[in-house]
PDB file of C-alpha atoms and ligand atoms in Angstrom:
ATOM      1  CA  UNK A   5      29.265  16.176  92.134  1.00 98.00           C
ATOM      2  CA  UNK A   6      31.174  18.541  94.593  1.00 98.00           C
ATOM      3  CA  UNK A   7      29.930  22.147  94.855  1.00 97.00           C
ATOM      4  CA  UNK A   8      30.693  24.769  97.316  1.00 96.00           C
ATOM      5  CA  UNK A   9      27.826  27.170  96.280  1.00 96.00           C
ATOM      6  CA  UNK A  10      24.388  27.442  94.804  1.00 96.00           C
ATOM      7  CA  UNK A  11      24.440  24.383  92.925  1.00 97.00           C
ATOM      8  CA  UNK A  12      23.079  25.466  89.264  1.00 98.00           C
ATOM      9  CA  UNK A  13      25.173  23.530  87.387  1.00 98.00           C
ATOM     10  CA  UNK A  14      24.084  20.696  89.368  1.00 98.00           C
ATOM     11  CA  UNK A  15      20.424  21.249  88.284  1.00 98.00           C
ATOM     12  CA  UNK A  16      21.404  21.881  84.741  1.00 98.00           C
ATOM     13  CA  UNK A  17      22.731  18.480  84.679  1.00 98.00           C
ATOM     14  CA  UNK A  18      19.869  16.671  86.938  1.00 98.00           C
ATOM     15  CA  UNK A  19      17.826  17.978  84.894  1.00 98.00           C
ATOM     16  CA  UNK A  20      19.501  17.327  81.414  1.00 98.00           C
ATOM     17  CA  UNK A  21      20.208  13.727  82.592  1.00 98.00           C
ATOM     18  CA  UNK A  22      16.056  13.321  83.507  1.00 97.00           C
ATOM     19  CA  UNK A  23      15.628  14.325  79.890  1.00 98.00           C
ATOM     20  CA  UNK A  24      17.562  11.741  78.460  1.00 98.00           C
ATOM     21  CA  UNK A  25      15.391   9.451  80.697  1.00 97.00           C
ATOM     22  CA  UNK A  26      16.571   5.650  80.131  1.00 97.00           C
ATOM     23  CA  UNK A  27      19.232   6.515  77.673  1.00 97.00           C
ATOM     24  CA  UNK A  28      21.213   8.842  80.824  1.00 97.00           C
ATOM     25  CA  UNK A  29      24.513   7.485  81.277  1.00 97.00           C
ATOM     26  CA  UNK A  30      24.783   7.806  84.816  1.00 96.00           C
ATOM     27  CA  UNK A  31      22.544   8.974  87.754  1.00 96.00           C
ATOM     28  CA  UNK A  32      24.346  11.578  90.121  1.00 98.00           C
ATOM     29  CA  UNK A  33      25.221   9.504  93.390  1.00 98.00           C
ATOM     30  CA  UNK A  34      26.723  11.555  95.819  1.00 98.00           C
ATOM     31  CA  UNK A  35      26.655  15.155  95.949  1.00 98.00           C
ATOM     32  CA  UNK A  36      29.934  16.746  98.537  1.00 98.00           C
ATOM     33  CA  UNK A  37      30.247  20.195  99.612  1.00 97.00           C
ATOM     34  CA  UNK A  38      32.829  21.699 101.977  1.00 96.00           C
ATOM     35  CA  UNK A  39      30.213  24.497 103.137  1.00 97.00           C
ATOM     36  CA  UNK A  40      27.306  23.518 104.864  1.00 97.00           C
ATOM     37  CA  UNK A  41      24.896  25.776 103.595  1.00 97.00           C
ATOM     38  CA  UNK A  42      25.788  25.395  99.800  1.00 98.00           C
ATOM     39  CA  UNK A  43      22.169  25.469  97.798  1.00 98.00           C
ATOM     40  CA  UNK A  44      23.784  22.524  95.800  1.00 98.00           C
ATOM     41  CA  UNK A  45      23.524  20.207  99.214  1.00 98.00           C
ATOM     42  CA  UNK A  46      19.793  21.395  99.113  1.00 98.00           C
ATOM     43  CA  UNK A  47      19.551  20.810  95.258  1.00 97.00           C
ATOM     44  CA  UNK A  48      20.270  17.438  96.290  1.00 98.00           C
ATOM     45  CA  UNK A  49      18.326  16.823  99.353  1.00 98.00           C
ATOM     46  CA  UNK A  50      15.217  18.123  97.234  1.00 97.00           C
ATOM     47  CA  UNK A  51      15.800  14.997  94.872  1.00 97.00           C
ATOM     48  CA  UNK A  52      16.651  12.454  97.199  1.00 97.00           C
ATOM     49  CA  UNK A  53      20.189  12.116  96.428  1.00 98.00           C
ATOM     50  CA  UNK A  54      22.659  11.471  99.378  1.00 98.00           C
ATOM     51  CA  UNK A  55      24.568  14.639 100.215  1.00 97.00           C
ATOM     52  CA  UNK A  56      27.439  15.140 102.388  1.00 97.00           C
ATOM     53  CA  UNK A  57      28.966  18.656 104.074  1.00 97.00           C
ATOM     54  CA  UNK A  58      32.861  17.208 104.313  1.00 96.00           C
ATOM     55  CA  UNK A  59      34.962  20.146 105.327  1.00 92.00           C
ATOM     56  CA  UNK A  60      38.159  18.550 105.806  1.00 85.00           C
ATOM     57  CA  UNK A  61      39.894  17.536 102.813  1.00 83.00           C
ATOM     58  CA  UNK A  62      41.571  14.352 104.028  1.00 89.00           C
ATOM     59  CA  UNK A  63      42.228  11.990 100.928  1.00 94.00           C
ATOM     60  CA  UNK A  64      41.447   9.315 102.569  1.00 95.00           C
ATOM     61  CA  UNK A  65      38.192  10.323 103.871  1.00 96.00           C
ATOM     62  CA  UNK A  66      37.496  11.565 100.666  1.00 97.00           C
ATOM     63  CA  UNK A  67      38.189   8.476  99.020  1.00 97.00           C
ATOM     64  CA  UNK A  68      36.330   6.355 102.103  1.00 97.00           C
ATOM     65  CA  UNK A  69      33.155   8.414 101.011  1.00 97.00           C
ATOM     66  CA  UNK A  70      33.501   7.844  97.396  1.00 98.00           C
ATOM     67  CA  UNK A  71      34.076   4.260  97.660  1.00 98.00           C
ATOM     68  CA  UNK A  72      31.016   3.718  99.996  1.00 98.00           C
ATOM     69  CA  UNK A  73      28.562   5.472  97.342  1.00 98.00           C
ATOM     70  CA  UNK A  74      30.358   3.492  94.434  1.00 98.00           C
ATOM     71  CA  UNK A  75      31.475   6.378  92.452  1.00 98.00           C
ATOM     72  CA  UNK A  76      32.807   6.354  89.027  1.00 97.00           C
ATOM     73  CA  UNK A  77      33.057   9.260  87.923  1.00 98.00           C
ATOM     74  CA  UNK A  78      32.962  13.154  89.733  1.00 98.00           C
ATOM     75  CA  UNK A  79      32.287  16.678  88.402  1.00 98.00           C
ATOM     76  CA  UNK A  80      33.140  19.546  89.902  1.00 98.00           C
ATOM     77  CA  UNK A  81      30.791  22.735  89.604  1.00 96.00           C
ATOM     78  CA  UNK A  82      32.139  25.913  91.806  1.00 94.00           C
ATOM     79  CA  UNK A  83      33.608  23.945  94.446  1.00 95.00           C
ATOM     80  CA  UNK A  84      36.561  25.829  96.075  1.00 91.00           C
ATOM     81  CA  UNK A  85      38.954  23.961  97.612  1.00 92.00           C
ATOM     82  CA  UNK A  86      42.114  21.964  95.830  1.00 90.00           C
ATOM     83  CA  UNK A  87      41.632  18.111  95.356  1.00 94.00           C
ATOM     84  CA  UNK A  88      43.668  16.075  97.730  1.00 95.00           C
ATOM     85  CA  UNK A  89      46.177  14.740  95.615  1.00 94.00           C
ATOM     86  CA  UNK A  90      45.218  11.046  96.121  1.00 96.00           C
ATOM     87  CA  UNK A  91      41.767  11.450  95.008  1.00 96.00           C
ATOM     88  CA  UNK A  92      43.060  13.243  91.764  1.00 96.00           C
ATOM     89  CA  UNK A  93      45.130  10.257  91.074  1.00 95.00           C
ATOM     90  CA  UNK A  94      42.321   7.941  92.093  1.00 96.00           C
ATOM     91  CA  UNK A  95      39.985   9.676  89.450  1.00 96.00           C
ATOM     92  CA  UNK A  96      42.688  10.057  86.271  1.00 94.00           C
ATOM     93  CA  UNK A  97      40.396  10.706  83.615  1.00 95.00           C
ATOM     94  CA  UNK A  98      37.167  10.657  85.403  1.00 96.00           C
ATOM     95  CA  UNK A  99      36.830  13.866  87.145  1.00 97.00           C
ATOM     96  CA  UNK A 100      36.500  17.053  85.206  1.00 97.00           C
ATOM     97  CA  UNK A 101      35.408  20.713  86.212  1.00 97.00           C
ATOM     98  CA  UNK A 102      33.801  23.580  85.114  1.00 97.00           C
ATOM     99  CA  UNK A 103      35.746  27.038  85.129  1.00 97.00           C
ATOM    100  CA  UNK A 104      33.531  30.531  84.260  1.00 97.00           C
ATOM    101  CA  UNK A 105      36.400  31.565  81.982  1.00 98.00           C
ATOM    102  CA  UNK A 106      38.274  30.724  78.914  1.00 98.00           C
ATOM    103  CA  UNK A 107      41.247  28.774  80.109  1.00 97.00           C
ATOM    104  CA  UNK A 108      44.348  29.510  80.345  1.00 96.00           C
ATOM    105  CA  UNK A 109      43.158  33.073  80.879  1.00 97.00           C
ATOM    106  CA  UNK A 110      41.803  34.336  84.054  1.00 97.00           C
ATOM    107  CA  UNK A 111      42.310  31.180  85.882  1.00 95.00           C
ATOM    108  CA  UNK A 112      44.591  29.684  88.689  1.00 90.00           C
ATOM    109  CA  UNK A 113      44.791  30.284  92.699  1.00 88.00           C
ATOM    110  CA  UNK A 114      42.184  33.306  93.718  1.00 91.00           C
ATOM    111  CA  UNK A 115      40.215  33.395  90.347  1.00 94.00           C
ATOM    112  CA  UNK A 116      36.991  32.261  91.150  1.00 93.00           C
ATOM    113  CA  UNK A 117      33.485  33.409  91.395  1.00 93.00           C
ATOM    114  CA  UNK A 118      33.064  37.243  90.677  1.00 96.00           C
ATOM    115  CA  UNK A 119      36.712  38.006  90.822  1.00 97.00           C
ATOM    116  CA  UNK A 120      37.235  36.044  87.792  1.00 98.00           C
ATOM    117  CA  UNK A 121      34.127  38.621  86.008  1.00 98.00           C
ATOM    118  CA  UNK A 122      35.347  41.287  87.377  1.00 98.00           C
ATOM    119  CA  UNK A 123      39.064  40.322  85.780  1.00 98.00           C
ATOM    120  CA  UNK A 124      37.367  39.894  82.424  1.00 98.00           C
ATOM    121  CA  UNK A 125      35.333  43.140  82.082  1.00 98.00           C
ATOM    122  CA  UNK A 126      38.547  44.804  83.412  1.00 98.00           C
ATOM    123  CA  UNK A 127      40.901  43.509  80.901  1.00 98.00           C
ATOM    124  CA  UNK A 128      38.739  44.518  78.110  1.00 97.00           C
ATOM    125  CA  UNK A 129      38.513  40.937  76.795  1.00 98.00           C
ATOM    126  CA  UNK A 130      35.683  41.067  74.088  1.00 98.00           C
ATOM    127  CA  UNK A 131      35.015  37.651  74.617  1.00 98.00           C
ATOM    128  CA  UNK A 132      34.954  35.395  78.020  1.00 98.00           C
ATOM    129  CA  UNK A 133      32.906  31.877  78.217  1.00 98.00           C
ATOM    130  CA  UNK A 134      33.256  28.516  80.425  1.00 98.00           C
ATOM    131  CA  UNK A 135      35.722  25.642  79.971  1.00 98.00           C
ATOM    132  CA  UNK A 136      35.462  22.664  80.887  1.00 98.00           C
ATOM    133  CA  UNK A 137      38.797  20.995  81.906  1.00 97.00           C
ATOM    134  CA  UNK A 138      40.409  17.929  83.106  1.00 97.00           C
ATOM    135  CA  UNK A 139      41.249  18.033  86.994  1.00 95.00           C
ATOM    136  CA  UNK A 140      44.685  18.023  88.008  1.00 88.00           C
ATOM    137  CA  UNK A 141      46.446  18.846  91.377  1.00 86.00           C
ATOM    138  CA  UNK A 142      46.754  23.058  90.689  1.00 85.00           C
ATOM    139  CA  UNK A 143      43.894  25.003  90.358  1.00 80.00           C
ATOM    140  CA  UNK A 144      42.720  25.441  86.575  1.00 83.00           C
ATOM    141  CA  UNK A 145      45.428  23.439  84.883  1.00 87.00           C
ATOM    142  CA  UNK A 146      44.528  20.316  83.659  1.00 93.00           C
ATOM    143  CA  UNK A 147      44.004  19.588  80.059  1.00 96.00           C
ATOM    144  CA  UNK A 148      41.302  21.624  78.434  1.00 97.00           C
ATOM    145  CA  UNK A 149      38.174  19.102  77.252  1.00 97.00           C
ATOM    146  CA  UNK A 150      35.535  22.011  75.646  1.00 98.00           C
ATOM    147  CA  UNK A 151      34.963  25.618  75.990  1.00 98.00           C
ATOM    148  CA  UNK A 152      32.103  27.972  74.768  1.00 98.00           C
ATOM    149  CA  UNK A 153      32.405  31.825  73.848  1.00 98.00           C
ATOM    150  CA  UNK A 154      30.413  34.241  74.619  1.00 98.00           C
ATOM    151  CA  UNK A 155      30.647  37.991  74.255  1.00 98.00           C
ATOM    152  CA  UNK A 156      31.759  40.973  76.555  1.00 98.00           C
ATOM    153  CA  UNK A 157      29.656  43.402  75.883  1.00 98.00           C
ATOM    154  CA  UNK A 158      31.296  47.575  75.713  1.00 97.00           C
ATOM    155  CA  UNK A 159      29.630  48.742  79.133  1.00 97.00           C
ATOM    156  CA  UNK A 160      29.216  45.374  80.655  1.00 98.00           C
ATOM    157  CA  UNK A 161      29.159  44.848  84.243  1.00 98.00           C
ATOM    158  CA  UNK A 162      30.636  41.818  85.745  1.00 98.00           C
ATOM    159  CA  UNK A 163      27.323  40.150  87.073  1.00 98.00           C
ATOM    160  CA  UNK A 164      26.150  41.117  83.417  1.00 98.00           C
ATOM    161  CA  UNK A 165      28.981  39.127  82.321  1.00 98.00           C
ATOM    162  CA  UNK A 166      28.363  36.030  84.693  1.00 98.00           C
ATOM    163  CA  UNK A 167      24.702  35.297  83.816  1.00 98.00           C
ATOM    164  CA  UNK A 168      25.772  34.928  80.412  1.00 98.00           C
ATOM    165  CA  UNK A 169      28.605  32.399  81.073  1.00 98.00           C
ATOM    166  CA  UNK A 170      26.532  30.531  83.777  1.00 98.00           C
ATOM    167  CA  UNK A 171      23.935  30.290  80.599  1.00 98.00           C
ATOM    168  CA  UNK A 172      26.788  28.751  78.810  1.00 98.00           C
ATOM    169  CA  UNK A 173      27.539  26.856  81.293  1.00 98.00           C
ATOM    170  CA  UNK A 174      24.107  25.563  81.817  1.00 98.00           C
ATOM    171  CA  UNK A 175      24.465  24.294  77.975  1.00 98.00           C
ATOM    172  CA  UNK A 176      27.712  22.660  77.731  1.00 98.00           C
ATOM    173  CA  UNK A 177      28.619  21.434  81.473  1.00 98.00           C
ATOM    174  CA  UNK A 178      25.646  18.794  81.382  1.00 98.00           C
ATOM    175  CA  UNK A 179      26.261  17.809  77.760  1.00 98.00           C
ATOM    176  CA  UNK A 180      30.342  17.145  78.831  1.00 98.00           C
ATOM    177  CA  UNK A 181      29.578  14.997  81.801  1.00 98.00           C
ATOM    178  CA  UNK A 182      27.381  13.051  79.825  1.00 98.00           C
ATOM    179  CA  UNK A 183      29.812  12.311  77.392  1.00 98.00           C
ATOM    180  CA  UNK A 184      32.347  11.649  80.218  1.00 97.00           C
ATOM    181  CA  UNK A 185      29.934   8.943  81.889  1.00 97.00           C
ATOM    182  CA  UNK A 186      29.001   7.542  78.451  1.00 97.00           C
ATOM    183  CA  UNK A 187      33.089   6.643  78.523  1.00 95.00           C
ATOM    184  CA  UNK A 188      33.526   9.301  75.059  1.00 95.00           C
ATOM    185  CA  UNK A 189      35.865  11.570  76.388  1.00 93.00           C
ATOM    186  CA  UNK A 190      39.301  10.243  76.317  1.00 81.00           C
ATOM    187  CA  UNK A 191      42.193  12.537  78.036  1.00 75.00           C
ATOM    188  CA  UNK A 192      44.435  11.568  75.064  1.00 52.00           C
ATOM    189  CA  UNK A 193      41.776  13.046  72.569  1.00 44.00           C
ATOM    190  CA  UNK A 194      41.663  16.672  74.134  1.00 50.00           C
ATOM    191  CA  UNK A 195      43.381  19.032  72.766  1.00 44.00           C
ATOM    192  CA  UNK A 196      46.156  19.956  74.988  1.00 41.00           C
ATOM    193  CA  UNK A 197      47.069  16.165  74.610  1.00 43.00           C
ATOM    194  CA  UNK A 198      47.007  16.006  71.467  1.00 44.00           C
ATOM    195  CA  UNK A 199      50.492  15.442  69.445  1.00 46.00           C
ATOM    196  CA  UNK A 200      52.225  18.518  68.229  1.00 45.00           C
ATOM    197  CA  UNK A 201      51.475  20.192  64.528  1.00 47.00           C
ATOM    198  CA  UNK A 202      54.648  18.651  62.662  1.00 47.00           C
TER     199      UNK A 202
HETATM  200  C1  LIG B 301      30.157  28.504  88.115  1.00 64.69           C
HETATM  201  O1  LIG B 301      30.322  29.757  87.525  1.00 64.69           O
HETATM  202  C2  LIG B 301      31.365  27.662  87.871  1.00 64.69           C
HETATM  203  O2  LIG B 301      31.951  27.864  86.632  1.00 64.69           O
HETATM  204  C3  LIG B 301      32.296  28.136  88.951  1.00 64.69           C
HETATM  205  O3  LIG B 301      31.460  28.351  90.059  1.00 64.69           O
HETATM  206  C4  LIG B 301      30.131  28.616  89.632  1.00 64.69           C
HETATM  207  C5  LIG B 301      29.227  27.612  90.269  1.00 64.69           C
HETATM  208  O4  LIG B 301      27.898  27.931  90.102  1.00 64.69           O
HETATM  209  N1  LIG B 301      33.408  27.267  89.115  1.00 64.69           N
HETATM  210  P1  LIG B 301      26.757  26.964  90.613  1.00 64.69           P
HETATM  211  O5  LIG B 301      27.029  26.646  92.077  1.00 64.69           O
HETATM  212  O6  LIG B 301      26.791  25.725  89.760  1.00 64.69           O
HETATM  213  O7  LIG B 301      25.482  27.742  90.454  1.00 64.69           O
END
């Protein structure tokens, strides 16, 4: 997994993958930030798992790293900076992330962390919730996998508004990776792959 910041979504899916005990599809390998003090890099230190502060984003370090922990798959959970373009290509169809907003709104270069809230209860969207997408090599644009709803409240204030999607999150980010280590997410099945209405 590669986080820049506190690293909940990685516990939401240590801890969904623990509950599926024998039957998890994968263990979580490697976990990458490019800050060092990111909670997620002490998330995984807690648990044993290796964890590496990498703030360059040279492919081929990148890819050194990945190779040398035997990675398959990668998830990305509020991590901040673009994916070098060879690692994208090196992980078609196995590397997905987690956006706090329904896709294609509120998304691209600059929208991230409370700015993306603070977009939503500004609009006066009734409704906001994760989605969990396909990486590609811009920010928020790769093929949409799942998302999950949740309302905006009249009155809401943007952290109001981000604890409920991080709950969301908390549900369906764990639930996605599994499916993507268990091999039953194919990019052809998701929706903005799919063949056009006739
Ligand atoms: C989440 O809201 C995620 O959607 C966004 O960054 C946040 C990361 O939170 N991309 P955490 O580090 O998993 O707690």
């Amino acid at each position: 997994m590669f986080a820049s910041g506190g690293g909940s979504n990685l516990q939401a899916i240590l801890e969904h993958f623990d509950a599926l005990g024998a039957s998890a599809p994968a263990r979580i390998a490697l976990v990458l930030s490019d800050r060092k003090a990111a909670g997620a890099l002490d998330r995984a230190k807690a648990r044993g798992i290796p964890s590496i502060w990498l703030p360059r984003d040279r492919a081929s370090e990148m890819l050194a790293l990945l190779q040398q922990h035997a990675i398959t798959h990668i998830a990305l959970a509020g991590y901040l900076r673009l994916i070098p373009a060879d690692v994208v290509r090196a992980y078609e169809g196995r590397m997905v992330n987690i956006h706090p907003a329904l896709l294609p709104a509120f998304g691209g270069p600059g929208m991230y962390g409370h700015h993306v809230h603070e977009a939503v209860v500004a609009s006066g969207a009734r409704t906001t919730g994760p989605t969990v997408h396909w990486v590609s090599e811009h920010y928020d644009e790769g093929a949409i996998i799942e998302q999950a709803e949740v309302p905006v409240h009249p009155g809401d204030t943007a952290a109001q508004v981000s604890a409920r999607v991080l709950e969301a999150e908390h549900a369906l980010y764990p639930r996605v990776v599994e499916s993507l280590c268990a091999g039953r997410l194919s990019r052809a099945g998701t929706a903005a792959e799919s063949p056009p209405p006739p």
